[in-house]
């Protein structure tokens, strides 16, 4: 198999794994709207409700049970509005379809290096901001310090800030709130077990749409 064929096969495997991590779920959320807006009818009101729903999901960001909220795919129903204690707001229960991203162990994913330090790497993978790759989990690499530190291998591969890296997910943990981390999944990563794991070339990154 030539290098081009191997790249295509690897891309297929990666996208298959990533696709498996997306889910379609039905959710219900309460949306508050200003009372005067609740008097609207028809399409304009639905658009207003959708805008408010998207704002709320953006703030909520993710949940332990459903993962990261990626997109609202359908508006299924708008329940009866309720106004409590003469409030200026009316609350509507909204049922909608949502696409979510649910990380799990054992998957092969791609990330971009955010920080390089002696103990390992911190990467970002899609909506996941905290992917830790310990130096112990990349045994063929050694740390090279300096103004712009890197991890270098005996095979002349180098990992530096903004490098694209293919890795295996060792484990995933949900953090509700700890320090500056709030409502986030964190991952532990590894480069062990396959020679296809590690930094990918610029041409591969272009193929996978990782380069900006």
PDB file of C-alpha atoms in Angstrom:
ATOM      1  CA  UNK A   1       0.000   0.000   0.000  1.00  0.00           C
ATOM      2  CA  UNK A   2       1.484   3.380  -1.014  1.00  0.00           C
ATOM      3  CA  UNK A   3       1.587   6.445   1.245  1.00  0.00           C
ATOM      4  CA  UNK A   4      -1.471   8.007  -0.407  1.00  0.00           C
ATOM      5  CA  UNK A   5      -3.538   4.851   0.143  1.00  0.00           C
ATOM      6  CA  UNK A   6      -2.416   4.616   3.766  1.00  0.00           C
ATOM      7  CA  UNK A   7      -3.419   8.248   4.315  1.00  0.00           C
ATOM      8  CA  UNK A   8      -6.881   7.644   2.831  1.00  0.00           C
ATOM      9  CA  UNK A   9      -7.340   4.527   4.991  1.00  0.00           C
ATOM     10  CA  UNK A  10      -6.231   6.392   8.119  1.00  0.00           C
ATOM     11  CA  UNK A  11      -8.550   9.302   7.322  1.00  0.00           C
ATOM     12  CA  UNK A  12     -11.481   6.885   6.917  1.00  0.00           C
ATOM     13  CA  UNK A  13     -10.734   5.277  10.281  1.00  0.00           C
ATOM     14  CA  UNK A  14     -10.434   8.654  12.017  1.00  0.00           C
ATOM     15  CA  UNK A  15     -13.646  10.055  10.573  1.00  0.00           C
ATOM     16  CA  UNK A  16     -15.448   6.808  11.418  1.00  0.00           C
ATOM     17  CA  UNK A  17     -14.357   7.121  15.052  1.00  0.00           C
ATOM     18  CA  UNK A  18     -15.275  10.809  15.185  1.00  0.00           C
ATOM     19  CA  UNK A  19     -18.687  10.121  13.626  1.00  0.00           C
ATOM     20  CA  UNK A  20     -19.341   7.513  16.317  1.00  0.00           C
ATOM     21  CA  UNK A  21     -18.814  10.216  18.949  1.00  0.00           C
ATOM     22  CA  UNK A  22     -21.623  12.403  17.596  1.00  0.00           C
ATOM     23  CA  UNK A  23     -25.141  11.728  18.865  1.00  0.00           C
ATOM     24  CA  UNK A  24     -28.632  13.012  18.134  1.00  0.00           C
ATOM     25  CA  UNK A  25     -30.633  13.519  21.318  1.00  0.00           C
ATOM     26  CA  UNK A  26     -33.981  15.026  22.276  1.00  0.00           C
ATOM     27  CA  UNK A  27     -33.770  17.632  25.016  1.00  0.00           C
ATOM     28  CA  UNK A  28     -36.147  19.876  26.919  1.00  0.00           C
ATOM     29  CA  UNK A  29     -35.098  23.278  28.189  1.00  0.00           C
ATOM     30  CA  UNK A  30     -37.025  26.169  29.732  1.00  0.00           C
ATOM     31  CA  UNK A  31     -36.589  29.420  27.829  1.00  0.00           C
ATOM     32  CA  UNK A  32     -37.474  32.783  29.383  1.00  0.00           C
ATOM     33  CA  UNK A  33     -38.701  35.528  27.114  1.00  0.00           C
ATOM     34  CA  UNK A  34     -39.832  39.072  27.800  1.00  0.00           C
ATOM     35  CA  UNK A  35     -43.616  39.099  28.226  1.00  0.00           C
ATOM     36  CA  UNK A  36     -44.178  41.495  25.346  1.00  0.00           C
ATOM     37  CA  UNK A  37     -42.269  39.156  23.026  1.00  0.00           C
ATOM     38  CA  UNK A  38     -44.517  36.239  24.058  1.00  0.00           C
ATOM     39  CA  UNK A  39     -47.471  37.912  22.367  1.00  0.00           C
ATOM     40  CA  UNK A  40     -45.956  37.310  18.963  1.00  0.00           C
ATOM     41  CA  UNK A  41     -47.327  34.590  16.710  1.00  0.00           C
ATOM     42  CA  UNK A  42     -45.907  32.469  13.958  1.00  0.00           C
ATOM     43  CA  UNK A  43     -42.460  32.361  12.413  1.00  0.00           C
ATOM     44  CA  UNK A  44     -41.042  35.483  14.060  1.00  0.00           C
ATOM     45  CA  UNK A  45     -41.768  34.102  17.531  1.00  0.00           C
ATOM     46  CA  UNK A  46     -40.165  30.758  16.651  1.00  0.00           C
ATOM     47  CA  UNK A  47     -37.054  32.569  15.461  1.00  0.00           C
ATOM     48  CA  UNK A  48     -36.936  34.551  18.683  1.00  0.00           C
ATOM     49  CA  UNK A  49     -37.343  31.385  20.762  1.00  0.00           C
ATOM     50  CA  UNK A  50     -34.565  29.669  18.768  1.00  0.00           C
ATOM     51  CA  UNK A  51     -32.236  32.615  19.292  1.00  0.00           C
ATOM     52  CA  UNK A  52     -32.835  32.534  23.049  1.00  0.00           C
ATOM     53  CA  UNK A  53     -32.425  28.731  23.134  1.00  0.00           C
ATOM     54  CA  UNK A  54     -29.079  28.950  21.306  1.00  0.00           C
ATOM     55  CA  UNK A  55     -27.883  31.638  23.710  1.00  0.00           C
ATOM     56  CA  UNK A  56     -28.755  29.408  26.665  1.00  0.00           C
ATOM     57  CA  UNK A  57     -27.026  26.352  25.170  1.00  0.00           C
ATOM     58  CA  UNK A  58     -23.925  28.401  24.435  1.00  0.00           C
ATOM     59  CA  UNK A  59     -23.753  29.325  28.115  1.00  0.00           C
ATOM     60  CA  UNK A  60     -24.508  25.779  29.257  1.00  0.00           C
ATOM     61  CA  UNK A  61     -21.914  24.428  26.782  1.00  0.00           C
ATOM     62  CA  UNK A  62     -22.027  20.755  27.807  1.00  0.00           C
ATOM     63  CA  UNK A  63     -23.537  18.216  30.165  1.00  0.00           C
ATOM     64  CA  UNK A  64     -22.157  15.068  31.764  1.00  0.00           C
ATOM     65  CA  UNK A  65     -24.888  12.873  30.254  1.00  0.00           C
ATOM     66  CA  UNK A  66     -25.001  14.255  26.703  1.00  0.00           C
ATOM     67  CA  UNK A  67     -21.567  15.754  26.008  1.00  0.00           C
ATOM     68  CA  UNK A  68     -20.965  19.026  24.177  1.00  0.00           C
ATOM     69  CA  UNK A  69     -23.904  20.760  22.512  1.00  0.00           C
ATOM     70  CA  UNK A  70     -22.907  21.205  18.867  1.00  0.00           C
ATOM     71  CA  UNK A  71     -26.088  22.253  17.032  1.00  0.00           C
ATOM     72  CA  UNK A  72     -29.859  22.434  17.370  1.00  0.00           C
ATOM     73  CA  UNK A  73     -31.169  20.228  14.563  1.00  0.00           C
ATOM     74  CA  UNK A  74     -34.939  20.619  15.014  1.00  0.00           C
ATOM     75  CA  UNK A  75     -37.568  22.482  17.021  1.00  0.00           C
ATOM     76  CA  UNK A  76     -40.130  19.865  18.034  1.00  0.00           C
ATOM     77  CA  UNK A  77     -42.539  21.739  20.276  1.00  0.00           C
ATOM     78  CA  UNK A  78     -43.083  24.926  22.250  1.00  0.00           C
ATOM     79  CA  UNK A  79     -45.054  24.293  25.420  1.00  0.00           C
ATOM     80  CA  UNK A  80     -47.488  26.583  27.178  1.00  0.00           C
ATOM     81  CA  UNK A  81     -45.865  29.683  28.608  1.00  0.00           C
ATOM     82  CA  UNK A  82     -46.025  30.388  32.336  1.00  0.00           C
ATOM     83  CA  UNK A  83     -45.592  33.701  34.106  1.00  0.00           C
ATOM     84  CA  UNK A  84     -44.825  33.336  37.822  1.00  0.00           C
ATOM     85  CA  UNK A  85     -45.300  35.963  40.522  1.00  0.00           C
ATOM     86  CA  UNK A  86     -46.186  38.718  38.067  1.00  0.00           C
ATOM     87  CA  UNK A  87     -42.746  38.486  36.508  1.00  0.00           C
ATOM     88  CA  UNK A  88     -41.930  40.427  33.358  1.00  0.00           C
ATOM     89  CA  UNK A  89     -40.776  37.121  31.854  1.00  0.00           C
ATOM     90  CA  UNK A  90     -42.749  34.188  30.445  1.00  0.00           C
ATOM     91  CA  UNK A  91     -41.140  30.735  30.602  1.00  0.00           C
ATOM     92  CA  UNK A  92     -41.715  28.249  27.762  1.00  0.00           C
ATOM     93  CA  UNK A  93     -40.674  24.556  27.872  1.00  0.00           C
ATOM     94  CA  UNK A  94     -38.959  23.845  24.553  1.00  0.00           C
ATOM     95  CA  UNK A  95     -38.499  20.330  23.137  1.00  0.00           C
ATOM     96  CA  UNK A  96     -35.817  20.134  20.461  1.00  0.00           C
ATOM     97  CA  UNK A  97     -33.365  17.860  18.700  1.00  0.00           C
ATOM     98  CA  UNK A  98     -29.692  18.474  19.363  1.00  0.00           C
ATOM     99  CA  UNK A  99     -26.443  17.113  17.943  1.00  0.00           C
ATOM    100  CA  UNK A 100     -23.890  16.457  20.664  1.00  0.00           C
ATOM    101  CA  UNK A 101     -20.262  15.366  20.837  1.00  0.00           C
ATOM    102  CA  UNK A 102     -19.621  12.657  23.437  1.00  0.00           C
ATOM    103  CA  UNK A 103     -15.944  11.785  24.027  1.00  0.00           C
ATOM    104  CA  UNK A 104     -15.045   8.275  25.149  1.00  0.00           C
ATOM    105  CA  UNK A 105     -11.978   6.180  25.856  1.00  0.00           C
ATOM    106  CA  UNK A 106     -10.387   3.976  23.218  1.00  0.00           C
ATOM    107  CA  UNK A 107     -10.982   6.342  20.320  1.00  0.00           C
ATOM    108  CA  UNK A 108      -8.349   7.727  17.956  1.00  0.00           C
ATOM    109  CA  UNK A 109      -8.603  11.500  17.593  1.00  0.00           C
ATOM    110  CA  UNK A 110      -6.698  14.517  16.349  1.00  0.00           C
ATOM    111  CA  UNK A 111      -5.652  17.493  18.403  1.00  0.00           C
ATOM    112  CA  UNK A 112      -3.591  20.665  18.125  1.00  0.00           C
ATOM    113  CA  UNK A 113      -0.842  21.328  20.683  1.00  0.00           C
ATOM    114  CA  UNK A 114      -1.520  24.372  22.874  1.00  0.00           C
ATOM    115  CA  UNK A 115       1.374  24.080  25.342  1.00  0.00           C
ATOM    116  CA  UNK A 116       4.626  22.108  25.582  1.00  0.00           C
ATOM    117  CA  UNK A 117       6.163  21.524  29.002  1.00  0.00           C
ATOM    118  CA  UNK A 118       8.540  18.994  30.528  1.00  0.00           C
ATOM    119  CA  UNK A 119       5.798  16.696  31.833  1.00  0.00           C
ATOM    120  CA  UNK A 120       4.001  16.487  28.495  1.00  0.00           C
ATOM    121  CA  UNK A 121       1.641  18.280  26.146  1.00  0.00           C
ATOM    122  CA  UNK A 122      -1.675  20.067  26.459  1.00  0.00           C
ATOM    123  CA  UNK A 123      -3.812  19.778  23.335  1.00  0.00           C
ATOM    124  CA  UNK A 124      -7.170  20.996  22.093  1.00  0.00           C
ATOM    125  CA  UNK A 125      -9.459  18.589  20.250  1.00  0.00           C
ATOM    126  CA  UNK A 126     -12.627  20.117  18.778  1.00  0.00           C
ATOM    127  CA  UNK A 127     -14.696  21.513  21.682  1.00  0.00           C
ATOM    128  CA  UNK A 128     -12.424  19.780  24.229  1.00  0.00           C
ATOM    129  CA  UNK A 129      -9.920  22.273  25.613  1.00  0.00           C
ATOM    130  CA  UNK A 130      -7.993  19.996  27.974  1.00  0.00           C
ATOM    131  CA  UNK A 131      -6.285  16.939  26.484  1.00  0.00           C
ATOM    132  CA  UNK A 132      -3.184  15.930  28.453  1.00  0.00           C
ATOM    133  CA  UNK A 133      -0.526  13.781  26.795  1.00  0.00           C
ATOM    134  CA  UNK A 134       2.022  12.760  29.422  1.00  0.00           C
ATOM    135  CA  UNK A 135       5.670  12.392  28.448  1.00  0.00           C
ATOM    136  CA  UNK A 136       5.403   8.858  29.868  1.00  0.00           C
ATOM    137  CA  UNK A 137       2.841   8.009  27.183  1.00  0.00           C
ATOM    138  CA  UNK A 138       5.139   8.951  24.310  1.00  0.00           C
ATOM    139  CA  UNK A 139       8.193   6.809  25.132  1.00  0.00           C
ATOM    140  CA  UNK A 140      10.015   7.359  21.836  1.00  0.00           C
ATOM    141  CA  UNK A 141      10.093  11.135  22.406  1.00  0.00           C
ATOM    142  CA  UNK A 142      12.315  13.209  24.663  1.00  0.00           C
ATOM    143  CA  UNK A 143      11.886  16.758  25.914  1.00  0.00           C
ATOM    144  CA  UNK A 144      14.078  19.490  24.452  1.00  0.00           C
ATOM    145  CA  UNK A 145      13.865  22.698  26.484  1.00  0.00           C
ATOM    146  CA  UNK A 146      14.572  26.270  25.507  1.00  0.00           C
ATOM    147  CA  UNK A 147      12.618  29.344  24.487  1.00  0.00           C
ATOM    148  CA  UNK A 148      10.391  27.207  22.257  1.00  0.00           C
ATOM    149  CA  UNK A 149      10.443  23.705  23.836  1.00  0.00           C
ATOM    150  CA  UNK A 150       9.620  20.625  21.775  1.00  0.00           C
ATOM    151  CA  UNK A 151       9.417  16.855  22.054  1.00  0.00           C
ATOM    152  CA  UNK A 152      11.690  15.111  19.580  1.00  0.00           C
ATOM    153  CA  UNK A 153      11.882  11.433  18.625  1.00  0.00           C
ATOM    154  CA  UNK A 154      14.740   9.235  17.503  1.00  0.00           C
ATOM    155  CA  UNK A 155      13.038   9.100  14.099  1.00  0.00           C
ATOM    156  CA  UNK A 156      13.414  12.886  13.638  1.00  0.00           C
ATOM    157  CA  UNK A 157       9.739  13.627  14.301  1.00  0.00           C
ATOM    158  CA  UNK A 158       9.137  16.782  16.331  1.00  0.00           C
ATOM    159  CA  UNK A 159       6.109  17.968  18.307  1.00  0.00           C
ATOM    160  CA  UNK A 160       5.865  21.679  19.088  1.00  0.00           C
ATOM    161  CA  UNK A 161       3.184  24.268  19.821  1.00  0.00           C
ATOM    162  CA  UNK A 162       0.507  24.232  17.076  1.00  0.00           C
ATOM    163  CA  UNK A 163       1.582  20.793  15.829  1.00  0.00           C
ATOM    164  CA  UNK A 164      -1.284  18.506  14.789  1.00  0.00           C
ATOM    165  CA  UNK A 165      -1.126  15.187  16.656  1.00  0.00           C
ATOM    166  CA  UNK A 166      -3.023  11.940  16.237  1.00  0.00           C
ATOM    167  CA  UNK A 167      -3.546  10.219  19.598  1.00  0.00           C
ATOM    168  CA  UNK A 168      -5.373   7.430  21.383  1.00  0.00           C
ATOM    169  CA  UNK A 169      -7.823   8.388  24.163  1.00  0.00           C
ATOM    170  CA  UNK A 170      -6.851   6.643  27.402  1.00  0.00           C
ATOM    171  CA  UNK A 171      -9.632   8.070  29.529  1.00  0.00           C
ATOM    172  CA  UNK A 172     -12.245  10.796  29.832  1.00  0.00           C
ATOM    173  CA  UNK A 173     -13.429  12.605  32.954  1.00  0.00           C
ATOM    174  CA  UNK A 174     -16.239  15.115  33.452  1.00  0.00           C
ATOM    175  CA  UNK A 175     -15.453  18.144  35.620  1.00  0.00           C
ATOM    176  CA  UNK A 176     -18.409  20.171  36.829  1.00  0.00           C
ATOM    177  CA  UNK A 177     -16.247  22.865  38.392  1.00  0.00           C
ATOM    178  CA  UNK A 178     -12.627  22.910  39.507  1.00  0.00           C
ATOM    179  CA  UNK A 179     -10.599  26.104  39.490  1.00  0.00           C
ATOM    180  CA  UNK A 180     -10.892  27.724  36.072  1.00  0.00           C
ATOM    181  CA  UNK A 181     -12.369  24.535  34.549  1.00  0.00           C
ATOM    182  CA  UNK A 182     -16.168  24.489  34.453  1.00  0.00           C
ATOM    183  CA  UNK A 183     -18.456  22.020  32.693  1.00  0.00           C
ATOM    184  CA  UNK A 184     -15.685  20.396  30.687  1.00  0.00           C
ATOM    185  CA  UNK A 185     -14.563  16.943  29.696  1.00  0.00           C
ATOM    186  CA  UNK A 186     -10.836  16.364  30.147  1.00  0.00           C
ATOM    187  CA  UNK A 187      -8.909  13.640  28.339  1.00  0.00           C
ATOM    188  CA  UNK A 188      -5.791  11.597  28.951  1.00  0.00           C
ATOM    189  CA  UNK A 189      -4.014  10.719  25.711  1.00  0.00           C
ATOM    190  CA  UNK A 190      -1.329   8.284  24.560  1.00  0.00           C
ATOM    191  CA  UNK A 191       0.908   7.685  21.551  1.00  0.00           C
ATOM    192  CA  UNK A 192       1.598   4.076  22.528  1.00  0.00           C
ATOM    193  CA  UNK A 193       0.395   1.047  20.607  1.00  0.00           C
ATOM    194  CA  UNK A 194       0.550   2.163  16.971  1.00  0.00           C
ATOM    195  CA  UNK A 195       3.087   3.729  14.645  1.00  0.00           C
ATOM    196  CA  UNK A 196       0.290   5.780  13.067  1.00  0.00           C
ATOM    197  CA  UNK A 197       0.009   7.882  16.240  1.00  0.00           C
ATOM    198  CA  UNK A 198       1.996  11.071  16.668  1.00  0.00           C
ATOM    199  CA  UNK A 199       2.498  14.314  14.741  1.00  0.00           C
ATOM    200  CA  UNK A 200       1.050  14.474  11.263  1.00  0.00           C
ATOM    201  CA  UNK A 201       2.609  16.310   8.336  1.00  0.00           C
ATOM    202  CA  UNK A 202       1.385  19.605   6.949  1.00  0.00           C
ATOM    203  CA  UNK A 203       0.014  17.816   3.877  1.00  0.00           C
ATOM    204  CA  UNK A 204      -2.003  15.433   6.060  1.00  0.00           C
ATOM    205  CA  UNK A 205      -3.235  18.325   8.194  1.00  0.00           C
ATOM    206  CA  UNK A 206      -4.386  20.098   5.034  1.00  0.00           C
ATOM    207  CA  UNK A 207      -6.215  16.931   3.934  1.00  0.00           C
ATOM    208  CA  UNK A 208      -7.960  16.747   7.320  1.00  0.00           C
ATOM    209  CA  UNK A 209      -8.795  20.455   7.408  1.00  0.00           C
ATOM    210  CA  UNK A 210      -6.722  21.158  10.528  1.00  0.00           C
ATOM    211  CA  UNK A 211      -4.673  23.968   9.035  1.00  0.00           C
ATOM    212  CA  UNK A 212      -6.125  27.488   9.201  1.00  0.00           C
TER     213      UNK A 212
END
